[in-house]
Amino acid sequence: MPYSATSYATELSERLKIFFLTMQEFFEFSLRTFGALGATKRYWKDVMYQMYVSGTESLPIVMVSAVSIGGLLTFEIGNILTEFGAKGLIGRTTAFSIIRELGPLLTGIMLSARVGARNGSELGAMKISEQIDALRAFGTDPIAKLVVPRLVAALIMFPPLTALCDAAGLLAGAFMAIGYHSLDPAFYWNPVMNYLVPKDFYVGFLKPPVFATLMTLVTCFNGFSAQGGTVGVGNSTIKGIVVSCGLVMVFNFYISKLVFEIL
């Protein structure tokens, strides 16, 4: 039976109501998380463990992504610039692209997928098995115990991972420029060292803390909101990953735009 205009309006109204209620709950969850940051010292062992999870264990996937994208970027850019006789700009173009945009963006997306999946699945499983309710029953704030260590660890580990991602991407670009495009190493590295300005580093390293905060809050909120057994945990985990990756890309654009308009 086809939907009437009234049915569409009712369904749209219900969806908007759910959306705004979810946003309100997320806002309250975020405020409670920031308000519980004072408990960081009490749960420092949990912070150290989460730093190992989000930093050391995530390093291989970040490096593989950086090397692949750095090499591919230099390969494609080099082909285009060679046609115009501007092969000497390969190093400068690669450095700007990686440090301003691709390094932070790749790190944010990879960690949203890997660390975000872990946050959502672990907290979702604890939610449906009532372990989070048990923490409350014993007088422990589950946000201070479970979310704050993840947020602090992400804020600490995202910037150095981004720096390593930048370095790996530039090195991969150098190997491609020297080995494939037959560019002298000095023509690759001199523009990288001489043309980068502080603004390039500001925009590149302003993003990791923002991405860390978005990823942690979104994936942990979805874990805390899991319902409906194991299927519900899977759905909430996927939703957290998709939303956090989308937010990383949107904020990547606006942070770049804001910094380059102000500075």
XYZ file of N, CA and C in Angstrom, residues 107-240:
402
model
N 45.628 9.301 9.359
C 45.724 8.846 10.746
C 44.356 8.858 11.410
N 43.598 9.921 11.182
C 42.267 10.010 11.790
C 41.341 8.906 11.328
N 41.338 8.615 10.038
C 40.435 7.587 9.505
C 40.876 6.189 9.948
N 42.195 5.923 9.873
C 42.679 4.603 10.293
C 42.387 4.343 11.771
N 42.585 5.359 12.611
C 42.337 5.162 14.038
C 40.845 5.151 14.347
N 40.052 5.873 13.566
C 38.598 5.780 13.749
C 38.125 4.363 13.459
N 38.705 3.752 12.431
C 38.311 2.394 12.076
C 38.822 1.376 13.097
N 40.099 1.476 13.451
C 40.677 0.440 14.319
C 40.344 0.653 15.796
N 40.698 1.834 16.322
C 40.449 2.105 17.743
C 38.948 2.310 17.985
N 38.285 2.970 17.032
C 36.844 3.185 17.188
C 36.072 1.883 17.227
N 36.461 0.911 16.398
C 35.795 -0.398 16.414
C 35.991 -1.078 17.761
N 37.184 -0.945 18.304
C 37.460 -1.565 19.608
C 36.637 -0.885 20.707
N 36.589 0.451 20.673
C 35.789 1.166 21.669
C 34.328 0.737 21.617
N 33.770 0.751 20.398
C 32.350 0.437 20.261
C 32.020 -0.987 20.660
N 32.848 -1.944 20.227
C 32.533 -3.349 20.519
C 32.741 -3.677 21.999
N 33.817 -3.165 22.591
C 34.062 -3.459 24.014
C 32.991 -2.849 24.903
N 32.722 -1.564 24.685
C 31.734 -0.904 25.539
C 30.328 -1.416 25.256
N 30.040 -1.736 23.987
C 28.730 -2.300 23.663
C 28.513 -3.646 24.340
N 29.553 -4.505 24.328
C 29.446 -5.809 24.994
C 29.264 -5.631 26.504
N 29.962 -4.648 27.081
C 29.803 -4.385 28.514
C 28.416 -3.844 28.817
N 27.847 -3.080 27.874
C 26.507 -2.518 28.095
C 25.449 -3.620 28.107
N 25.487 -4.506 27.097
C 24.424 -5.516 27.023
C 24.612 -6.622 28.071
N 25.835 -6.812 28.570
C 26.050 -7.796 29.630
C 25.903 -7.161 31.020
N 25.469 -5.891 31.046
C 25.151 -5.154 32.283
C 26.382 -4.920 33.171
N 27.582 -4.997 32.587
C 28.781 -4.684 33.375
C 28.854 -3.197 33.704
N 28.352 -2.357 32.779
C 28.354 -0.913 33.043
C 27.404 -0.591 34.192
N 26.245 -1.253 34.210
C 25.309 -1.062 35.332
C 25.925 -1.550 36.642
N 26.705 -2.627 36.566
C 27.365 -3.148 37.776
C 28.375 -2.142 38.321
N 29.106 -1.458 37.409
C 30.049 -0.430 37.870
C 29.316 0.667 38.627
N 28.168 1.098 38.073
C 27.372 2.130 38.760
C 26.912 1.630 40.120
N 26.480 0.356 40.178
C 25.983 -0.205 41.443
C 27.071 -0.216 42.519
N 28.332 -0.360 42.096
C 29.437 -0.371 43.077
C 30.011 1.028 43.310
N 29.336 2.043 42.785
C 29.751 3.418 43.057
C 30.832 3.947 42.153
N 31.107 3.255 41.054
C 32.138 3.716 40.104
C 31.471 4.418 38.928
N 31.979 5.584 38.581
C 31.450 6.305 37.419
C 31.965 5.619 36.153
N 31.097 4.986 35.356
C 31.584 4.273 34.159
C 32.228 5.189 33.135
N 31.810 6.447 33.082
C 32.441 7.363 32.117
C 33.874 7.662 32.538
N 34.070 7.915 33.842
C 35.435 8.186 34.328
C 36.330 6.970 34.171
N 35.777 5.787 34.383
C 36.564 4.549 34.338
C 36.824 4.065 32.906
N 35.814 4.204 32.020
C 35.907 3.583 30.693
C 36.154 4.562 29.554
N 35.606 5.781 29.647
C 35.699 6.718 28.521
C 36.886 7.668 28.670
N 37.064 8.216 29.874
C 38.155 9.192 30.071
C 39.526 8.614 29.721
N 39.887 7.384 30.167
C 41.205 6.854 29.761
C 41.361 6.740 28.250
N 40.281 6.383 27.550
C 40.344 6.289 26.085
C 40.556 7.671 25.458
N 39.865 8.669 26.000
C 39.999 10.023 25.448
C 41.397 10.576 25.698
N 41.901 10.446 26.918
C 43.234 10.974 27.235
C 44.300 10.256 26.406
N 44.190 8.924 26.281
C 45.156 8.162 25.491
C 45.136 8.594 24.028
N 43.953 8.816 23.484
C 43.864 9.250 22.082
C 44.479 10.634 21.905
N 44.217 11.552 22.860
C 44.785 12.893 22.761
C 46.315 12.861 22.832
N 46.863 11.927 23.608
C 48.326 11.826 23.724
C 48.938 11.172 22.486
N 48.294 10.139 21.948
C 48.920 9.317 20.904
C 48.673 9.807 19.480
N 47.583 10.517 19.227
C 47.277 10.926 17.851
C 48.355 11.837 17.246
N 48.864 12.880 17.972
C 49.879 13.747 17.349
C 51.165 13.023 16.952
N 51.786 12.182 17.839
C 53.003 11.489 17.375
C 52.731 10.502 16.248
N 51.561 9.855 16.252
C 51.238 8.962 15.136
C 51.104 9.742 13.835
N 50.541 10.943 13.922
C 50.432 11.784 12.724
C 51.816 12.188 12.220
N 52.721 12.539 13.155
C 54.084 12.910 12.752
C 54.785 11.735 12.071
N 54.619 10.528 12.616
C 55.224 9.341 11.992
C 54.604 9.067 10.625
N 53.306 9.279 10.519
C 52.614 9.098 9.233
C 53.169 10.082 8.202
N 53.363 11.345 8.613
C 53.944 12.352 7.699
C 55.331 11.924 7.236
N 56.165 11.495 8.200
C 57.543 11.113 7.862
C 57.559 9.915 6.912
N 56.722 8.904 7.189
C 56.684 7.723 6.322
C 56.193 8.081 4.924
N 55.196 8.956 4.840
C 54.677 9.376 3.532
C 55.722 10.127 2.733
N 56.472 11.023 3.398
C 57.517 11.778 2.700
C 58.646 10.872 2.233
N 59.032 9.906 3.081
C 60.096 8.971 2.679
C 59.658 8.111 1.500
N 58.418 7.634 1.544
C 57.899 6.832 0.422
C 57.872 7.673 -0.846
N 57.491 8.955 -0.694
C 57.493 9.854 -1.846
C 58.899 10.055 -2.392
N 59.880 10.141 -1.479
C 61.267 10.318 -1.924
C 61.745 9.111 -2.719
N 61.453 7.907 -2.231
C 61.854 6.701 -2.964
C 61.213 6.671 -4.354
N 59.943 7.059 -4.432
C 59.266 7.052 -5.732
C 59.836 8.126 -6.651
N 60.089 9.333 -6.098
C 60.613 10.431 -6.929
C 62.006 10.112 -7.450
N 62.837 9.535 -6.569
C 64.225 9.246 -6.971
C 64.295 7.998 -7.856
N 63.541 6.948 -7.455
C 63.635 5.676 -8.172
C 62.848 5.641 -9.461
N 61.643 6.203 -9.469
C 60.780 6.101 -10.656
C 60.909 7.318 -11.574
N 60.915 8.513 -10.966
C 60.954 9.735 -11.784
C 62.379 10.238 -12.016
N 63.352 9.496 -11.487
C 64.774 9.839 -11.688
C 65.078 11.274 -11.255
N 64.516 11.694 -10.140
C 64.746 13.040 -9.618
C 65.935 13.016 -8.664
N 66.790 14.016 -8.792
C 67.931 14.097 -7.874
C 67.416 14.282 -6.443
N 68.003 13.581 -5.455
C 67.521 13.703 -4.063
C 67.486 15.154 -3.574
N 68.457 15.972 -3.996
C 68.474 17.372 -3.548
C 67.265 18.137 -4.073
N 66.796 17.805 -5.300
C 65.636 18.481 -5.862
C 64.340 18.065 -5.166
N 64.373 16.899 -4.533
C 63.177 16.477 -3.765
C 63.190 17.092 -2.379
N 64.331 16.988 -1.678
C 64.353 17.374 -0.266
C 64.518 18.875 -0.047
N 65.214 19.589 -0.925
C 65.389 21.028 -0.702
C 64.067 21.785 -0.650
N 63.131 21.578 -1.583
C 61.832 22.258 -1.451
C 61.081 21.838 -0.195
N 61.235 20.564 0.199
C 60.544 20.105 1.413
C 61.055 20.884 2.620
N 62.370 21.089 2.691
C 62.961 21.752 3.857
C 62.804 23.270 3.802
N 62.779 23.849 2.598
C 62.858 25.310 2.489
C 61.524 26.012 2.283
N 60.523 25.302 1.778
C 59.271 25.991 1.445
C 58.156 25.758 2.462
N 58.345 24.832 3.378
C 57.328 24.631 4.410
C 57.408 25.776 5.414
N 56.261 26.334 5.774
C 56.204 27.454 6.725
C 55.436 27.003 7.960
N 55.539 27.764 9.081
C 54.840 27.344 10.311
C 53.359 27.074 10.110
N 52.712 27.819 9.220
C 51.272 27.619 8.996
C 50.960 26.206 8.535
N 51.851 25.623 7.745
C 51.628 24.249 7.276
C 51.618 23.270 8.448
N 52.484 23.512 9.424
C 52.526 22.615 10.585
C 51.362 22.905 11.540
N 50.955 24.185 11.637
C 49.807 24.510 12.494
C 48.572 23.737 12.035
N 48.305 23.821 10.733
C 47.090 23.173 10.225
C 47.197 21.649 10.323
N 48.419 21.136 10.156
C 48.587 19.679 10.216
C 48.476 19.118 11.616
N 48.957 19.873 12.605
C 48.968 19.331 13.964
C 47.869 19.907 14.857
N 47.021 20.766 14.288
C 45.813 21.179 15.006
C 44.722 20.117 14.858
N 44.810 19.345 13.805
C 43.760 18.367 13.520
C 43.767 17.132 14.424
N 44.937 16.536 14.743
C 44.901 15.294 15.536
C 44.141 15.387 16.862
N 44.292 16.458 17.686
C 43.496 16.495 18.919
C 41.987 16.560 18.661
N 41.613 17.288 17.607
C 40.177 17.372 17.273
C 39.664 16.005 16.830
N 40.421 15.337 15.973
C 40.011 14.015 15.501
C 39.956 13.014 16.659
N 40.932 13.086 17.571
C 40.951 12.168 18.717
C 39.700 12.348 19.577
N 39.331 13.599 19.811
C 38.145 13.873 20.634
C 36.877 13.380 19.947
N 36.734 13.694 18.666
C 35.534 13.270 17.931
C 35.424 11.753 17.902
N 36.516 11.072 17.539
C 36.489 9.620 17.406
C 36.124 8.961 18.730
N 36.765 9.401 19.815
C 36.534 8.754 21.099
C 35.102 8.974 21.581
N 34.636 10.218 21.520
C 33.288 10.504 22.027
C 32.216 9.777 21.214
N 32.357 9.797 19.896
C 31.323 9.180 19.047
C 31.287 7.660 19.229
N 32.445 7.016 19.190
C 32.445 5.547 19.281
C 32.082 5.066 20.690
N 32.537 5.775 21.724
C 32.171 5.378 23.088
C 30.681 5.620 23.335
N 30.144 6.731 22.823
C 28.705 6.998 22.987
C 27.881 5.895 22.337
N 28.276 5.466 21.148
C 27.537 4.387 20.486
C 27.684 3.073 21.240
N 28.854 2.828 21.841
C 29.002 1.638 22.669
C 28.097 1.678 23.880
N 28.011 2.821 24.528
C 27.141 2.972 25.699
C 25.661 2.889 25.319
N 25.343 3.153 24.060
C 23.938 3.145 23.615
C 23.530 1.821 22.997
N 24.409 0.815 23.000
C 24.098 -0.457 22.334
C 22.895 -1.135 22.970
N 22.042 -1.702 22.110
C 20.861 -2.432 22.566
C 20.617 -3.605 21.633
N 19.971 -4.650 22.149
C 19.528 -5.735 21.276
C 20.516 -6.857 21.082
N 21.328 -7.161 22.075
C 22.230 -8.308 21.988
C 23.408 -8.085 21.070
N 23.971 -9.202 20.571
C 25.196 -9.102 19.760
C 24.965 -8.351 18.449
N 23.763 -8.507 17.878
C 23.459 -7.759 16.651
C 23.470 -6.264 16.927
N 22.925 -5.879 18.071
C 22.909 -4.472 18.445
C 24.313 -3.935 18.665
N 25.202 -4.751 19.239
C 26.597 -4.327 19.429
C 27.259 -4.087 18.077
N 27.034 -5.012 17.129
C 27.602 -4.837 15.786
C 27.083 -3.577 15.118
N 25.767 -3.351 15.222
C 25.193 -2.155 14.591
C 25.725 -0.869 15.214
N 25.818 -0.842 16.544
C 26.306 0.383 17.206
C 27.781 0.614 16.885
N 28.570 -0.472 16.758
C 29.991 -0.323 16.408
C 30.148 0.246 15.005
N 29.392 -0.320 14.053
C 29.465 0.173 12.669
C 29.018 1.625 12.586
N 27.944 1.944 13.296
C 27.439 3.324 13.282
C 28.489 4.287 13.824
N 29.167 3.884 14.904
C 30.213 4.738 15.476
C 31.356 4.963 14.513
